CSV table of C-alpha atoms in Angstrom, one decimal:
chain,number,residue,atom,x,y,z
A,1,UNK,CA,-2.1,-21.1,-16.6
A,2,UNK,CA,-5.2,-23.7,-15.6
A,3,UNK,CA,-7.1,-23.3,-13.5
A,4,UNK,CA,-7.1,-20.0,-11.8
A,5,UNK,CA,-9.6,-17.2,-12.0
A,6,UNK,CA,-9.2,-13.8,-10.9
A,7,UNK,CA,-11.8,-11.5,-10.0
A,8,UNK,CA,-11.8,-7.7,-9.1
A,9,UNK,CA,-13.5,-5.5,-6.2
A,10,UNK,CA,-15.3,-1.8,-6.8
A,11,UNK,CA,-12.4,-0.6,-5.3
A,12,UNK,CA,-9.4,-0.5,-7.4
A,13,UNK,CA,-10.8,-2.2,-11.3
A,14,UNK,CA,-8.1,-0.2,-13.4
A,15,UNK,CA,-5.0,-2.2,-11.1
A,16,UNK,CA,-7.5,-5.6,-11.5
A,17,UNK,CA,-7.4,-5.5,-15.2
A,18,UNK,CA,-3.4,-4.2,-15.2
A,19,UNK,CA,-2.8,-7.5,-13.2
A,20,UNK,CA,-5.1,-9.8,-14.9
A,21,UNK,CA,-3.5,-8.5,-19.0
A,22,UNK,CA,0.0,-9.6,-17.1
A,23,UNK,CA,-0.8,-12.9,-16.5
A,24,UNK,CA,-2.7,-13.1,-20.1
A,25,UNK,CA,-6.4,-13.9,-18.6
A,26,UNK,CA,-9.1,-11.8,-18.7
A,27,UNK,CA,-10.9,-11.0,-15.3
A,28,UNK,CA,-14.1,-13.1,-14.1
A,29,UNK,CA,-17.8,-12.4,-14.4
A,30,UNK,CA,-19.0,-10.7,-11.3
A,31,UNK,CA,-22.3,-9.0,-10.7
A,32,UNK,CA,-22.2,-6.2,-7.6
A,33,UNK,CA,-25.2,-4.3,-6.9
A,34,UNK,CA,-26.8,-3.1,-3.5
A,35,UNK,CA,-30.8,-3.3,-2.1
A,36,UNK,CA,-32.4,-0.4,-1.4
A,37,UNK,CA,-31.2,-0.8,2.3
A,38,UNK,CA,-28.0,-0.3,0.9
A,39,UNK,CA,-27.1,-4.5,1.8
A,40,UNK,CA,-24.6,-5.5,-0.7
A,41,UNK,CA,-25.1,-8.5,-3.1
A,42,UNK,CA,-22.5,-10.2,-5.0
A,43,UNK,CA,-22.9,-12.9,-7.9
A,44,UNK,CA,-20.0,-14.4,-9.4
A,45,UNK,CA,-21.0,-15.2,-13.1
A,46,UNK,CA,-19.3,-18.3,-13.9
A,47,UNK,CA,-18.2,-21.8,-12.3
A,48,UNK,CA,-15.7,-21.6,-9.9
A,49,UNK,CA,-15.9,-25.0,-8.7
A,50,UNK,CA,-11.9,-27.1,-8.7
A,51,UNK,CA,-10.6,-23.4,-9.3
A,52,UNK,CA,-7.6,-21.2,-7.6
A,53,UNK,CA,-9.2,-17.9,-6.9
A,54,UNK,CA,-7.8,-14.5,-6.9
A,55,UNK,CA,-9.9,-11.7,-5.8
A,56,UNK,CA,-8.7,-7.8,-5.6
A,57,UNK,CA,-9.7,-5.7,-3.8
A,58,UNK,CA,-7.9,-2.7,-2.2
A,59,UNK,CA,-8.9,-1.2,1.1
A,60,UNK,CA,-9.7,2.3,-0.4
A,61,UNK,CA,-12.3,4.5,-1.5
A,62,UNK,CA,-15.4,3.5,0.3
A,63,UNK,CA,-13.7,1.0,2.9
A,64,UNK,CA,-16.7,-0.1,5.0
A,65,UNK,CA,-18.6,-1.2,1.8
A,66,UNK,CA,-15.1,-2.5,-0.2
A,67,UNK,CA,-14.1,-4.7,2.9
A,68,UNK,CA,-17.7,-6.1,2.8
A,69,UNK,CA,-17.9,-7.1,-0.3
A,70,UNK,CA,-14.5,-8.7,-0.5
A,71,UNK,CA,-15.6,-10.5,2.3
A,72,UNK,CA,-18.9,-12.0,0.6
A,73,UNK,CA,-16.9,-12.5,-2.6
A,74,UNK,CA,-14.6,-15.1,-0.7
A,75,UNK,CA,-17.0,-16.6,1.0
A,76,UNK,CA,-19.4,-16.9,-2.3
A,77,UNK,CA,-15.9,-19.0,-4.3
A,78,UNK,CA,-15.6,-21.2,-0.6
A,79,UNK,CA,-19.2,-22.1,-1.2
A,80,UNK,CA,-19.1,-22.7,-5.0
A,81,UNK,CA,-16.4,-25.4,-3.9
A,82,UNK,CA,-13.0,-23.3,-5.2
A,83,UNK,CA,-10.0,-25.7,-4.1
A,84,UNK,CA,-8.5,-22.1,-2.7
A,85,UNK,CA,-9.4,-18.4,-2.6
A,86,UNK,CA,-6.8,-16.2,-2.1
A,87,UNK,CA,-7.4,-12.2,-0.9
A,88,UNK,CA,-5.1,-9.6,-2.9
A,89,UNK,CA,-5.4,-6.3,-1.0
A,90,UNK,CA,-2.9,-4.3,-2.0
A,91,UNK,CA,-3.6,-1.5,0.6
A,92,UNK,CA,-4.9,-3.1,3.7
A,93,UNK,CA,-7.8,-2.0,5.5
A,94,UNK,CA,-7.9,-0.2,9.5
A,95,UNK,CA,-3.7,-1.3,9.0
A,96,UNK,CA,-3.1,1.8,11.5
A,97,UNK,CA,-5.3,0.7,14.4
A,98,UNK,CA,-3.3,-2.3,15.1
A,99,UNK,CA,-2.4,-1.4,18.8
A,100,UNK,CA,-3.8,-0.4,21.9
A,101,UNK,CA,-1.9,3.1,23.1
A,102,UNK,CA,-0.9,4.3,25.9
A,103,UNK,CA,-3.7,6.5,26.7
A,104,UNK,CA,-5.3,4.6,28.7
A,105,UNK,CA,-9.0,4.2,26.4
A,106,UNK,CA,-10.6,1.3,25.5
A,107,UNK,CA,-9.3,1.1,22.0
A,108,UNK,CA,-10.3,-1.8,19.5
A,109,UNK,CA,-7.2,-3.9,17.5
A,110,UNK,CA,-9.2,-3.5,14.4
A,111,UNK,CA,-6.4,-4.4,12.2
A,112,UNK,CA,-6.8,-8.5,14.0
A,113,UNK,CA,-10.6,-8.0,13.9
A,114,UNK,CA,-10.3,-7.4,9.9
A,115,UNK,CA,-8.0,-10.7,9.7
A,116,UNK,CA,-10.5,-12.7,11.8
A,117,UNK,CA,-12.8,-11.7,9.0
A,118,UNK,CA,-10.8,-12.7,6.3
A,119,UNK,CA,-10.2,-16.0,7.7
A,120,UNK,CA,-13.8,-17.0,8.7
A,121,UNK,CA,-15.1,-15.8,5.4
A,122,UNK,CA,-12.8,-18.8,3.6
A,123,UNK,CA,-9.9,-16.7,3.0
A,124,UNK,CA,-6.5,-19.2,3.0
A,125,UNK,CA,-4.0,-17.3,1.4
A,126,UNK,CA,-3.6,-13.0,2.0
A,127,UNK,CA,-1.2,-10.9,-0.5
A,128,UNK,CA,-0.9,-7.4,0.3
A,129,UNK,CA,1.8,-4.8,0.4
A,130,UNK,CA,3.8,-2.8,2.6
A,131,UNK,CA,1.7,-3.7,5.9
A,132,UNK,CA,2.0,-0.6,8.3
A,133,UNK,CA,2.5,-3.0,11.0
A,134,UNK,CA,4.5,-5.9,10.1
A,135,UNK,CA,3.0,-7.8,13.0
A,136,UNK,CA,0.1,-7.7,11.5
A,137,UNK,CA,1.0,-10.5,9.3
A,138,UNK,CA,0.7,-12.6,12.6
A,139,UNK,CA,-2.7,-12.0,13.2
A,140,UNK,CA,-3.7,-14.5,10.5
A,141,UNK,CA,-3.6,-18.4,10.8
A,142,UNK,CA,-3.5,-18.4,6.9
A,143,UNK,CA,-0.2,-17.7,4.9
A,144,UNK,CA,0.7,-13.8,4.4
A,145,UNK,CA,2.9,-12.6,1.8
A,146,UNK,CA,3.8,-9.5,2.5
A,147,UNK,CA,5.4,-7.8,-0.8
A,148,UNK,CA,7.6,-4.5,-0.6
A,149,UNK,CA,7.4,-1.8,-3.0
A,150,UNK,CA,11.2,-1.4,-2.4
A,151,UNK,CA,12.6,-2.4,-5.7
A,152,UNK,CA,10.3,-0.4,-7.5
A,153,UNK,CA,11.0,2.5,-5.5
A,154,UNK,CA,14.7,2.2,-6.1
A,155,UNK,CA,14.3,2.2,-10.0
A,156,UNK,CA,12.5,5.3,-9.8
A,157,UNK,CA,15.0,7.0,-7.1
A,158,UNK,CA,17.7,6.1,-9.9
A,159,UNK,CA,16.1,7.1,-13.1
A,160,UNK,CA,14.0,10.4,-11.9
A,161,UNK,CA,16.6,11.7,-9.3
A,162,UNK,CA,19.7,13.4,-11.0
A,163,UNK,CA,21.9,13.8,-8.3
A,164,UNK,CA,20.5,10.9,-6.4
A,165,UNK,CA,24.3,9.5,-5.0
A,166,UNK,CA,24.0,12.9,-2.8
A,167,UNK,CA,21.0,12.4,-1.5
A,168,UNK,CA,20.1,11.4,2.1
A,169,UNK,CA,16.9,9.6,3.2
A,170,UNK,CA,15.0,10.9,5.7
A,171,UNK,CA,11.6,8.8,7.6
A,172,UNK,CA,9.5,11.3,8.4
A,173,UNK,CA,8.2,9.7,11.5
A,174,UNK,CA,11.0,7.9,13.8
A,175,UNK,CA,8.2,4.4,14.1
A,176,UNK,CA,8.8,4.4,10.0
A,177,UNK,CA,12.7,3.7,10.5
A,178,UNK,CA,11.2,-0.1,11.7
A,179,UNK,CA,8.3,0.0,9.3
A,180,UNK,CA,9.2,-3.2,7.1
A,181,UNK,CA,12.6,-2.4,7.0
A,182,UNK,CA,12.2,-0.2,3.9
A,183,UNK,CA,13.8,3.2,4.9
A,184,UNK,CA,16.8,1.3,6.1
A,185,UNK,CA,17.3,-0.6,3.2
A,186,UNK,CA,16.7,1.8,0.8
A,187,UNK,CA,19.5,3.8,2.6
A,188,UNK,CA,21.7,0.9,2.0
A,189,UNK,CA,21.5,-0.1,-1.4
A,190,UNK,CA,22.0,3.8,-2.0
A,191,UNK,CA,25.1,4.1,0.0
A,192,UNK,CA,23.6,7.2,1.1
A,193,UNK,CA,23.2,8.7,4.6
A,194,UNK,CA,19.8,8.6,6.7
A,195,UNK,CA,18.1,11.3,8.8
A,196,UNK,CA,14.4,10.9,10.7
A,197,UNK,CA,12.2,13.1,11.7
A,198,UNK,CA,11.0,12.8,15.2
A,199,UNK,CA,7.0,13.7,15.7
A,200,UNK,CA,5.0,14.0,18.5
A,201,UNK,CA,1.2,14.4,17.9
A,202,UNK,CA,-1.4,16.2,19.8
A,203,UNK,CA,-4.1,13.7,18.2
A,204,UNK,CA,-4.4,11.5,14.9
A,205,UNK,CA,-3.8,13.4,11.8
A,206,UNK,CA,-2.6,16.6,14.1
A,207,UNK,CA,1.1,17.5,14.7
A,208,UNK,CA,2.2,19.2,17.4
A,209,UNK,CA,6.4,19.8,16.9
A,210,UNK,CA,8.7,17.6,14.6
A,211,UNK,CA,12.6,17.5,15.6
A,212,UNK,CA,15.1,16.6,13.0
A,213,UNK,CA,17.9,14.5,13.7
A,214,UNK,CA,20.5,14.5,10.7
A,215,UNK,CA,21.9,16.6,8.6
A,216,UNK,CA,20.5,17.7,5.4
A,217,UNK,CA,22.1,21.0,4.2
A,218,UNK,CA,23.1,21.4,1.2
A,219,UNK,CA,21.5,17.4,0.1
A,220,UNK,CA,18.5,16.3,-2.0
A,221,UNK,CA,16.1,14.6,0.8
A,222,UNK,CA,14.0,11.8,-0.2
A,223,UNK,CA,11.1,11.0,2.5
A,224,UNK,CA,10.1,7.6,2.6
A,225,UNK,CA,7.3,6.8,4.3
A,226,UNK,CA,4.4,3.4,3.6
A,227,UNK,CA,1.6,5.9,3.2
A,228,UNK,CA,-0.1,9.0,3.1
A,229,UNK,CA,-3.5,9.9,4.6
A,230,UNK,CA,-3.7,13.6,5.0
A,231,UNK,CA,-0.6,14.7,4.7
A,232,UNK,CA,0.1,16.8,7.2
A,233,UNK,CA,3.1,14.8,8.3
A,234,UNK,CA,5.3,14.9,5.2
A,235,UNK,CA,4.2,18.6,4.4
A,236,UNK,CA,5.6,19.7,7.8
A,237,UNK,CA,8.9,17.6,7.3
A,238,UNK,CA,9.2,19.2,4.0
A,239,UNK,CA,9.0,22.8,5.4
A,240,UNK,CA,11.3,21.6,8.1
A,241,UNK,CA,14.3,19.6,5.8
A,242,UNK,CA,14.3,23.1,3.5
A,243,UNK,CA,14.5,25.2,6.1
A,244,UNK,CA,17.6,22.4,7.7
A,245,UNK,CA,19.3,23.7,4.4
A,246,UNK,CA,17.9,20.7,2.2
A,247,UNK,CA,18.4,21.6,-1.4
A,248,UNK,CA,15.0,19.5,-2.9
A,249,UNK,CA,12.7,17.6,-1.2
A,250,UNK,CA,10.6,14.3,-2.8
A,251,UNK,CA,8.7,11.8,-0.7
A,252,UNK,CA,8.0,8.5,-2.1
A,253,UNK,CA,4.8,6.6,-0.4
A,254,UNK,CA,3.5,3.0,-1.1
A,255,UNK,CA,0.2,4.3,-0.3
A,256,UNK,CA,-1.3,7.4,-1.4
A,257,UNK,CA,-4.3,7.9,0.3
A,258,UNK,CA,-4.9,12.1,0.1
A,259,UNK,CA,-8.0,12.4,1.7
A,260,UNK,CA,-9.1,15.4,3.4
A,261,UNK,CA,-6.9,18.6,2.5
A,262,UNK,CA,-4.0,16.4,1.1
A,263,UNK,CA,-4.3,17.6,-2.0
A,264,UNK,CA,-4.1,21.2,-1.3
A,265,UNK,CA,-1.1,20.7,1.0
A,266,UNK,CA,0.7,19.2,-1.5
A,267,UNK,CA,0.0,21.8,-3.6
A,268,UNK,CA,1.3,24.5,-1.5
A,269,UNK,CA,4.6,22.4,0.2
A,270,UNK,CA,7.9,22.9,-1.6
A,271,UNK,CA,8.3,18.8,-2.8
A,272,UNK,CA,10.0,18.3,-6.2
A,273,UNK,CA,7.5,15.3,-6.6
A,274,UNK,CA,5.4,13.3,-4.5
A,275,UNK,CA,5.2,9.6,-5.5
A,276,UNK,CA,2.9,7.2,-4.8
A,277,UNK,CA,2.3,3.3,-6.5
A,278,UNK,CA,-1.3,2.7,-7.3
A,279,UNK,CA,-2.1,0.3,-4.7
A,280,UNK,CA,-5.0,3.1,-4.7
A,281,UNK,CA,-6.4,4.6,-7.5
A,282,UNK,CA,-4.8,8.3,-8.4
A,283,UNK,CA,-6.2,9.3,-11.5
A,284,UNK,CA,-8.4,11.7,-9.7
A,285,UNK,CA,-5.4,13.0,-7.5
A,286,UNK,CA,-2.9,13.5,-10.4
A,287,UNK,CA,-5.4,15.6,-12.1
A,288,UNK,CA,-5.4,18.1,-9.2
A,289,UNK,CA,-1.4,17.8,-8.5
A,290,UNK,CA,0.9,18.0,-11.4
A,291,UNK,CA,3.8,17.0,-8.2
A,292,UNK,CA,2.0,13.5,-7.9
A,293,UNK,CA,3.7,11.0,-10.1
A,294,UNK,CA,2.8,7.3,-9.9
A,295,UNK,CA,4.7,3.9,-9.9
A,296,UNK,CA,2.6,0.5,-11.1
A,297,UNK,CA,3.2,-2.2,-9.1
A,298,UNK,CA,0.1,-4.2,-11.2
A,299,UNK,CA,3.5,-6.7,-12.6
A,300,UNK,CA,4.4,-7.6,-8.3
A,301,UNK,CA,0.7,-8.3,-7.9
A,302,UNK,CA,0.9,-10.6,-11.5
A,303,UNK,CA,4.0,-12.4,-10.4
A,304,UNK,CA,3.2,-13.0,-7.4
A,305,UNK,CA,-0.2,-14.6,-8.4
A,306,UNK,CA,1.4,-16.4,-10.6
A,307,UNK,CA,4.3,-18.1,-8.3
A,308,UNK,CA,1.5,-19.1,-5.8
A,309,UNK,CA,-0.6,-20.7,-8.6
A,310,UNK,CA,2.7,-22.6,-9.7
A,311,UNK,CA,3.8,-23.2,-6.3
A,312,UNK,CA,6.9,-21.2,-6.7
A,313,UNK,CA,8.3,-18.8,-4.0
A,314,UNK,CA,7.9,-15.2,-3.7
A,315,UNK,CA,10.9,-14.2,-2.3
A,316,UNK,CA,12.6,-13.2,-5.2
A,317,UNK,CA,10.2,-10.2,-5.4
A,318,UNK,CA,11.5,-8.6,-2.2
A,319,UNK,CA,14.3,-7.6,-4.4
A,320,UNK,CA,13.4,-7.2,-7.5
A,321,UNK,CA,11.6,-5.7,-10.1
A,322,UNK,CA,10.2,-8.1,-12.4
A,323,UNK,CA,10.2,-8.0,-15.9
């Protein structure tokens, strides 16, 4: 391919390079460094000027600072005259804070004030994955491809889970059943049946009672959920689908985040596996869990670059794997 450049973030440079060998190119020259004031200062290394721009950068690890320097990053290509700069966050930042509740405070839409950021930077083309708000994608004025994990985590359902034709699928969360579709769909393709998990929350990351509606005895139940933060949601549905008469329990995330205790919940919870794609680094995480197995979704991130570059829809990735 001509003309096109890819550069990577601090965040995520092991998926970067995964995405960039792919497509056959190797990543471009970028120089990030902080002042002592801890400003952050980015120098790309080589001409951009005519070029389509890629720039990765997932909103993990240190967020604040990662969403910061993506945002300099695209507006250092718009400057050094790139025809287009496209943002590839693969795990989108403050994605949960895209509502106001019910409660009656003054909360922020942070989720719109992280596109208006994108946009005014010089951002004119977002692909991420798995949004947890699909109406997010309407907060921009630039195109959004939103890609689904989905296929991938059908080929692992179907090639890690023995007796996966008995299985039900269960959304740990009754909002996930509308989440991009995914839990449904999955369920379909199966032929399986479906079972959610209603929670109700005495405040973020704290659970107050979960009731189950469906019936899992004597099943494998697969939890499907976008993401992950500190796990206390999918390590009380676990304890609840066993004691419901499930006979295993996996979960398969898009996003695992595990901050927090996650790690030691997932420890001590009764899952067969946990699996999670690295839209997130978990090289760290699968050293302290041997139950945390990991799906690449580096080839949907290549492919997808490389139909935009070539003008080519996306579409087909929705439902499939590709090669």
């Amino acid at each position: 391919m001509s003309n096109i450049k890819i550069f990577s973030g601090s965040s995520h440079q092991d998926l970067s390079q995964k995405v960039a060998e792919h497509l056959g190119l190797e990543l471009g020259k970028v120089v990030t460094k902080k002042f002592s004031n801890k400003e952050t200062c980015v120098e790309i290394g080589e001409s951009v000027r005519g070029e389509d721009v890629y720039i990765i950068q997932s909103g993990c690890g240190e967020i604040n600072d990662n969403l910061m320097e993506l945002l300099i990053m695209i507006s250092a290509c718009k400057i050094a005259s790139a025809s287009r700069v496209t943002a590839v966050i693969p795990c989108f930042p403050y994605a949960r804070q895209d509502k106001k509740d019910k409660v009656g405070r003054e909360a922020p839409i942070s989720a719109k004030l992280v596109a208006n950021m994108l946009s005014v930077s010089g951002a004119d083309h977002i692909i991420t994955m798995d949004l947890h708000a699909s109406q997010i994608q309407g907060f921009f004025d630039i195109p959004v491809d939103n890609l689904y994990a989905e296929p991938a985590v059908l080929q692992w359902i179907k090639e890690h889970v023995p007796d996966w034709k008995a299985s039900i699928i269960v959304s740990p969360d009754a909002g996930g059943t509308e989440r991009c579709g995914m839990v449904t769909s999955i369920t379909d393709c199966l032929n399986v049946e479906f079972a959610l998990i209603h929670k109700v929350r005495k405040k973020a990351n704290e659970i107050d009672r979960m009731v189950l509606v469906g019936d899992v005895k004597d099943r494998v139940a697969i939890l499907i959920d976008d993401m992950a933060d500190t796990c206390g949601t999918i390590c009380h549905a676990a304890d609840k689908l066993i004691s419901a008469g499930a006979n295993k329990v996996y979960a398969i995330l898009t996003h695992g985040i595990f901050s927090g205790p996650a790690i030691s919940r997932i420890n001590n919870a009764c899952f067969e596996a946990i699996v999670v794609t690295n839209s997130i680094p978990q090289e760290k995480n699968v050293k302290q869990s041997t139950k945390i197995q990991v799906i690449d979704i580096s080839m949907f991130l290549a492919e997808a670059i490389r139909r935009t570059h070539n003008g080519e829809s996306v579409s087909y990735l929705f439902n499939h794997v590709p090669l």
